Structure formats: structure tokens, C-alpha cells
Coordinates of C-alpha atoms in Angstrom, one line a residue:
M1 CA 25.3 -32.8 -0.3
K2 CA 23.9 -35.0 2.4
V3 CA 21.7 -33.5 5.1
K4 CA 22.5 -34.2 8.7
T5 CA 21.5 -31.1 10.6
I6 CA 18.4 -28.8 10.4
L7 CA 17.6 -25.6 12.2
V8 CA 13.9 -24.7 12.4
S9 CA 13.3 -21.1 13.2
Q10 CA 10.3 -21.8 15.5
P11 CA 9.8 -23.1 19.1
E12 CA 10.0 -26.8 19.6
P13 CA 6.6 -28.6 19.1
K14 CA 4.9 -29.4 22.4
V15 CA 3.0 -32.4 21.1
E16 CA 4.7 -35.8 21.1
N17 CA 3.3 -36.8 17.7
S18 CA 4.8 -33.9 15.8
P19 CA 5.8 -34.9 12.3
Y20 CA 9.2 -33.3 13.0
F21 CA 9.9 -36.0 15.5
D22 CA 8.9 -38.7 13.0
L23 CA 11.2 -37.0 10.5
I24 CA 14.1 -37.3 13.0
E25 CA 13.4 -40.9 13.5
R26 CA 12.9 -41.9 9.9
Q27 CA 15.8 -39.9 8.3
K28 CA 18.2 -40.0 11.2
V29 CA 18.8 -36.2 11.1
K30 CA 19.4 -33.8 14.0
I31 CA 16.8 -31.0 14.2
D32 CA 17.1 -28.0 16.5
F33 CA 14.3 -25.6 17.2
V34 CA 15.2 -21.9 17.9
P35 CA 12.6 -19.2 17.6
F36 CA 14.1 -16.4 15.4
I37 CA 11.3 -14.0 16.5
H38 CA 9.1 -13.8 19.6
V39 CA 6.0 -11.9 20.6
E40 CA 5.9 -9.1 23.3
G41 CA 2.6 -7.6 24.5
V42 CA 2.0 -3.9 24.5
S43 CA 0.6 -2.3 27.7
G44 CA -3.0 -1.3 28.3
K45 CA -1.9 2.3 28.3
E46 CA -0.6 1.9 24.8
V47 CA -3.9 0.4 23.6
R48 CA -5.7 3.3 25.2
S49 CA -3.4 5.7 23.3
Q50 CA -4.6 4.1 20.1
K51 CA -8.1 5.5 21.1
V52 CA -9.5 2.0 21.6
D53 CA -12.2 1.5 24.2
L54 CA -13.1 -2.2 24.5
K55 CA -16.7 -1.5 25.6
N56 CA -17.4 0.1 22.1
Y57 CA -17.2 -3.3 20.3
T58 CA -19.8 -6.0 19.9
A59 CA -17.5 -8.5 18.1
I60 CA -13.9 -9.4 18.1
I61 CA -11.9 -10.9 15.2
L62 CA -9.2 -13.4 16.3
T63 CA -6.6 -14.4 13.7
S64 CA -4.2 -16.4 16.0
R65 CA -3.7 -17.8 19.5
N66 CA -1.5 -14.7 20.3
A67 CA -4.5 -12.5 19.5
V68 CA -6.6 -14.5 22.0
D69 CA -4.0 -14.3 24.8
H70 CA -3.3 -10.6 24.4
F71 CA -6.9 -9.6 24.1
F72 CA -7.8 -11.2 27.4
R73 CA -4.5 -9.9 28.9
I74 CA -5.4 -6.3 27.9
A75 CA -9.0 -6.7 29.1
D76 CA -7.7 -7.9 32.5
E77 CA -5.2 -5.1 32.7
L78 CA -7.9 -2.5 31.9
R79 CA -10.3 -4.1 34.3
F80 CA -12.8 -4.6 31.5
K81 CA -15.3 -7.4 32.1
V82 CA -15.7 -9.1 28.8
P83 CA -19.5 -9.3 28.2
D84 CA -21.2 -12.7 27.5
T85 CA -22.8 -11.1 24.5
L86 CA -19.5 -10.5 22.7
K87 CA -19.3 -12.4 19.4
Y88 CA -16.0 -14.1 18.5
F89 CA -14.9 -14.6 14.9
C90 CA -12.0 -17.1 14.8
Q91 CA -9.9 -17.5 11.7
S92 CA -9.5 -21.3 12.2
E93 CA -10.6 -24.2 14.4
A94 CA -7.3 -24.1 16.2
V95 CA -7.9 -20.5 17.3
A96 CA -11.5 -21.3 18.3
Y97 CA -10.3 -24.3 20.3
Y98 CA -7.7 -22.2 22.1
L99 CA -10.4 -19.7 23.0
Q100 CA -11.7 -22.2 25.5
K101 CA -8.8 -21.3 27.7
Y102 CA -10.7 -18.1 28.5
V103 CA -14.4 -18.7 27.9
V104 CA -17.0 -21.4 28.3
Y105 CA -17.4 -22.4 24.7
R106 CA -21.0 -23.5 24.7
K107 CA -22.1 -20.2 26.4
R108 CA -20.6 -17.9 23.8
K109 CA -21.3 -16.9 20.2
I110 CA -18.3 -18.2 18.3
Y111 CA -18.0 -18.3 14.5
V112 CA -15.2 -20.3 13.0
G113 CA -13.5 -20.0 9.6
K114 CA -11.6 -22.8 7.8
R115 CA -8.0 -21.7 7.5
T116 CA -7.4 -18.4 5.7
F117 CA -8.8 -15.0 6.6
T118 CA -10.7 -14.8 3.3
E119 CA -12.5 -18.0 4.2
L120 CA -13.7 -16.3 7.4
S121 CA -15.2 -13.3 5.5
P122 CA -18.6 -14.9 4.6
L123 CA -19.3 -15.2 8.4
I124 CA -18.3 -11.6 9.1
K125 CA -20.4 -10.4 6.1
K126 CA -23.4 -12.2 7.6
Y127 CA -23.1 -10.1 10.8
K128 CA -22.0 -6.9 9.0
N129 CA -23.9 -4.7 11.5
E130 CA -21.6 -5.6 14.3
T131 CA -18.8 -3.3 15.5
F132 CA -15.6 -5.3 15.1
L133 CA -12.3 -5.0 17.0
L134 CA -9.2 -6.6 15.5
P135 CA -6.5 -7.1 18.1
A136 CA -3.4 -7.6 16.0
S137 CA 0.4 -7.6 15.9
D138 CA 2.4 -4.8 14.4
K139 CA 3.0 -7.0 11.3
L140 CA -0.6 -7.6 10.1
K141 CA -1.0 -9.5 6.9
P142 CA -2.2 -7.2 4.1
E143 CA -5.0 -9.7 3.3
V144 CA -6.8 -8.8 6.5
P145 CA -7.5 -5.1 6.1
R146 CA -8.2 -5.6 2.4
V147 CA -10.9 -8.2 3.1
L148 CA -12.5 -6.2 5.9
N149 CA -12.6 -3.0 3.8
E150 CA -14.1 -4.9 0.9
L151 CA -16.9 -6.2 3.2
K152 CA -17.6 -2.5 4.2
V153 CA -18.0 -3.4 7.9
E154 CA -17.3 -1.1 10.8
W155 CA -13.9 -2.3 12.2
T156 CA -10.9 -1.1 14.1
E157 CA -7.4 -2.5 14.1
S158 CA -5.4 -2.1 17.3
V159 CA -1.9 -3.3 18.0
F160 CA -2.0 -5.6 21.1
Y161 CA 1.4 -7.3 20.6
K162 CA 4.5 -6.8 18.6
T163 CA 6.8 -9.2 16.7
V164 CA 10.4 -8.8 18.1
V165 CA 13.7 -10.2 16.7
S166 CA 15.3 -12.7 19.0
D167 CA 18.9 -12.6 20.1
L168 CA 20.7 -15.4 18.2
S169 CA 24.3 -14.6 19.1
N170 CA 24.8 -18.1 20.5
L171 CA 24.4 -19.5 17.0
R172 CA 27.1 -17.4 15.4
D173 CA 29.6 -20.2 15.1
V174 CA 27.1 -23.0 14.6
Y175 CA 26.6 -24.5 11.1
Y176 CA 23.4 -26.3 9.9
D177 CA 22.8 -28.0 6.5
I178 CA 19.3 -26.6 6.3
L179 CA 17.7 -23.4 7.8
V180 CA 13.9 -23.5 7.8
F181 CA 11.8 -20.2 7.7
F182 CA 8.1 -19.6 8.0
S183 CA 7.8 -15.8 7.7
P184 CA 9.5 -12.8 6.4
S185 CA 10.2 -11.8 10.0
G186 CA 12.3 -14.9 10.4
I187 CA 14.4 -13.9 7.4
E188 CA 14.7 -10.4 8.8
S189 CA 15.9 -11.8 12.1
L190 CA 18.6 -13.8 10.4
F191 CA 20.1 -10.7 8.8
E192 CA 19.6 -8.5 11.9
N193 CA 21.5 -11.0 13.9
F194 CA 24.1 -11.8 11.2
P195 CA 24.4 -8.9 8.7
D196 CA 27.4 -10.7 7.1
F197 CA 25.5 -14.0 6.6
E198 CA 26.6 -15.8 3.5
Q199 CA 24.6 -18.8 2.3
K200 CA 27.3 -20.8 0.6
D201 CA 26.3 -24.5 0.9
T202 CA 23.5 -23.9 3.4
R203 CA 20.1 -25.0 2.1
I204 CA 17.2 -22.6 2.7
A205 CA 13.7 -24.0 3.2
V206 CA 10.7 -21.6 3.2
F207 CA 7.0 -21.8 3.8
G208 CA 4.6 -19.5 2.0
N209 CA 4.9 -17.1 -0.9
T210 CA 5.7 -14.0 1.2
T211 CA 8.6 -15.8 2.8
V212 CA 9.9 -16.9 -0.6
K213 CA 9.8 -13.2 -1.7
A214 CA 11.6 -12.0 1.5
A215 CA 14.3 -14.6 0.9
G216 CA 14.8 -13.5 -2.7
E217 CA 15.0 -9.9 -1.7
K218 CA 17.9 -10.8 0.7
G219 CA 19.6 -12.7 -2.1
L220 CA 19.0 -16.1 -0.7
R221 CA 18.7 -19.2 -2.8
V222 CA 15.6 -21.1 -1.9
D223 CA 16.2 -24.9 -2.1
I224 CA 13.0 -26.2 -0.5
Q225 CA 9.6 -24.7 -0.7
A226 CA 6.2 -25.5 0.8
P227 CA 3.3 -25.7 0.5
T228 CA 2.9 -27.1 -2.9
P229 CA 0.1 -29.5 -4.2
E230 CA 2.5 -32.4 -3.8
M231 CA 4.1 -31.2 -0.5
P232 CA 1.4 -29.4 1.6
S233 CA 3.6 -29.3 4.7
M234 CA 7.1 -28.3 5.5
T235 CA 8.0 -31.7 7.0
M236 CA 6.9 -33.5 3.8
A237 CA 9.0 -31.1 1.7
L238 CA 12.0 -31.6 4.0
E239 CA 11.7 -35.4 3.9
K240 CA 11.5 -35.5 0.1
Y241 CA 14.6 -33.4 -0.2
I242 CA 16.5 -35.4 2.4
R243 CA 15.6 -38.7 0.9
E244 CA 16.7 -37.6 -2.6
N245 CA 20.0 -36.0 -1.4
N246 CA 21.1 -38.5 1.2
K247 CA 20.9 -41.5 -1.1
K248 CA 23.3 -40.0 -3.6

């Protein structure tokens, strides 16, 4: 079946050169962006109730831009002056770059991983005598605590923000040829909003092994999967599928 419409379960890209816009242009398809989940910050009072005192930590581990935003939001709410000596361990260059929104980059001790949390671990190990704070969501990837425990460093996890299911009721009577998911939470949101969802001819595209697993547990048929060695990005996987199906 030909592909004409795609729903991506994430916010619309803010950059003009997003590969999604190139995909729209090249394959003449309609792509809508609707976040199936969103993030809500917890209060400073809730952080305190987790027995977390920001002044007790010499280093902070930042796994996402959300972690950056909510750490500084909580620090501001608790009137905590972030010391210049605080060390920042950022999971990726994107997170480190985003940190510049809050600190003068060249005046801080910032350590940057490549992409995955495991790739950040050698840097954390190098500074194993620090006291680490991990501001996280309520849906922390299992890889993170496992790696930190294996490193035998002193660390504390604290929930600074939560992943919340979005209201998708306005999509009830809308049909798309392909639904694109990037996390188990997105799959969860689909079924929380539409418990009676039946896949039928809808194609499901998923990114990452945990999302594949979540889709399978809900009885969904996965038609498009990324990343793979040949298709490292979702847009590449979508384009290949569209090209093959639309020429039939």
C-alpha cells in the first residue's frame, strides 16, 4: 500500500534543515508532528522530600536537555547558587552545547561523552572521588544505574521531572498510513489514549530495541525499524520504505 500520510509522535523539528522536511519534499508525503508524551517538572519541595540537598554534590550528570533545564529550574526555586566549581558530565555534545544556555562554557569544568551513557563512563571513572547527582525523569533507562553501580562511585538519583502521557483525543478519527514511535512511553500513550486501537493496515515505525519490545508486547506489527547498519536514522528508514512501496 502506498504511503501518503505519516504521524511522528514527537514535536515538530525547530531547525529548517531537518531531514523530515527533505523527506516531505522528495517523497511528496504529508508528515504531522504530535508529541505523544511531554515532560512536567516536579517542585523543589518534592526534590527535598527525596532527601536531596544540592550543596552536597560536587558533580552533576546530565543525560538530556530536559535534565539541564530542570536542574537549573530546581536550583533557582530552592535559591541554590550553583558553584563555579561544580563539574558537569554531559552524555553527548548536544547536551553539553545546550548547557551554555545556563553557564559560561569556558569557565566551567565540563566533560562530554560521545552518545550513549556507557561511552560517558570512562570520564566518570576518572573522577570517581566526586559526589555525583543525577537529575532524572521518572523513566530512567536501566543502563544508567547499572553503569554507575559498576563504576562504584558515590551517586544519587533524584526525579526532577516526569514523563506524562499527552491528550490525543483530537486524533481519534484521523487515519495515518504510518505511525512513528521513538520510545516505549510513546507506545504506552497510544494505548492509554486509544485502548481499542487496532493496527489493521497502519504501518508502525519504531526507533530502538526497547521501543520494538514495547510494540511487540502490545501486539503491534513493526514494519519499519531503525537504527540499523544500513539505516542509522528514522528518516532514512522511512524514505527507503516509502520509495519501495510507492513505486508498486
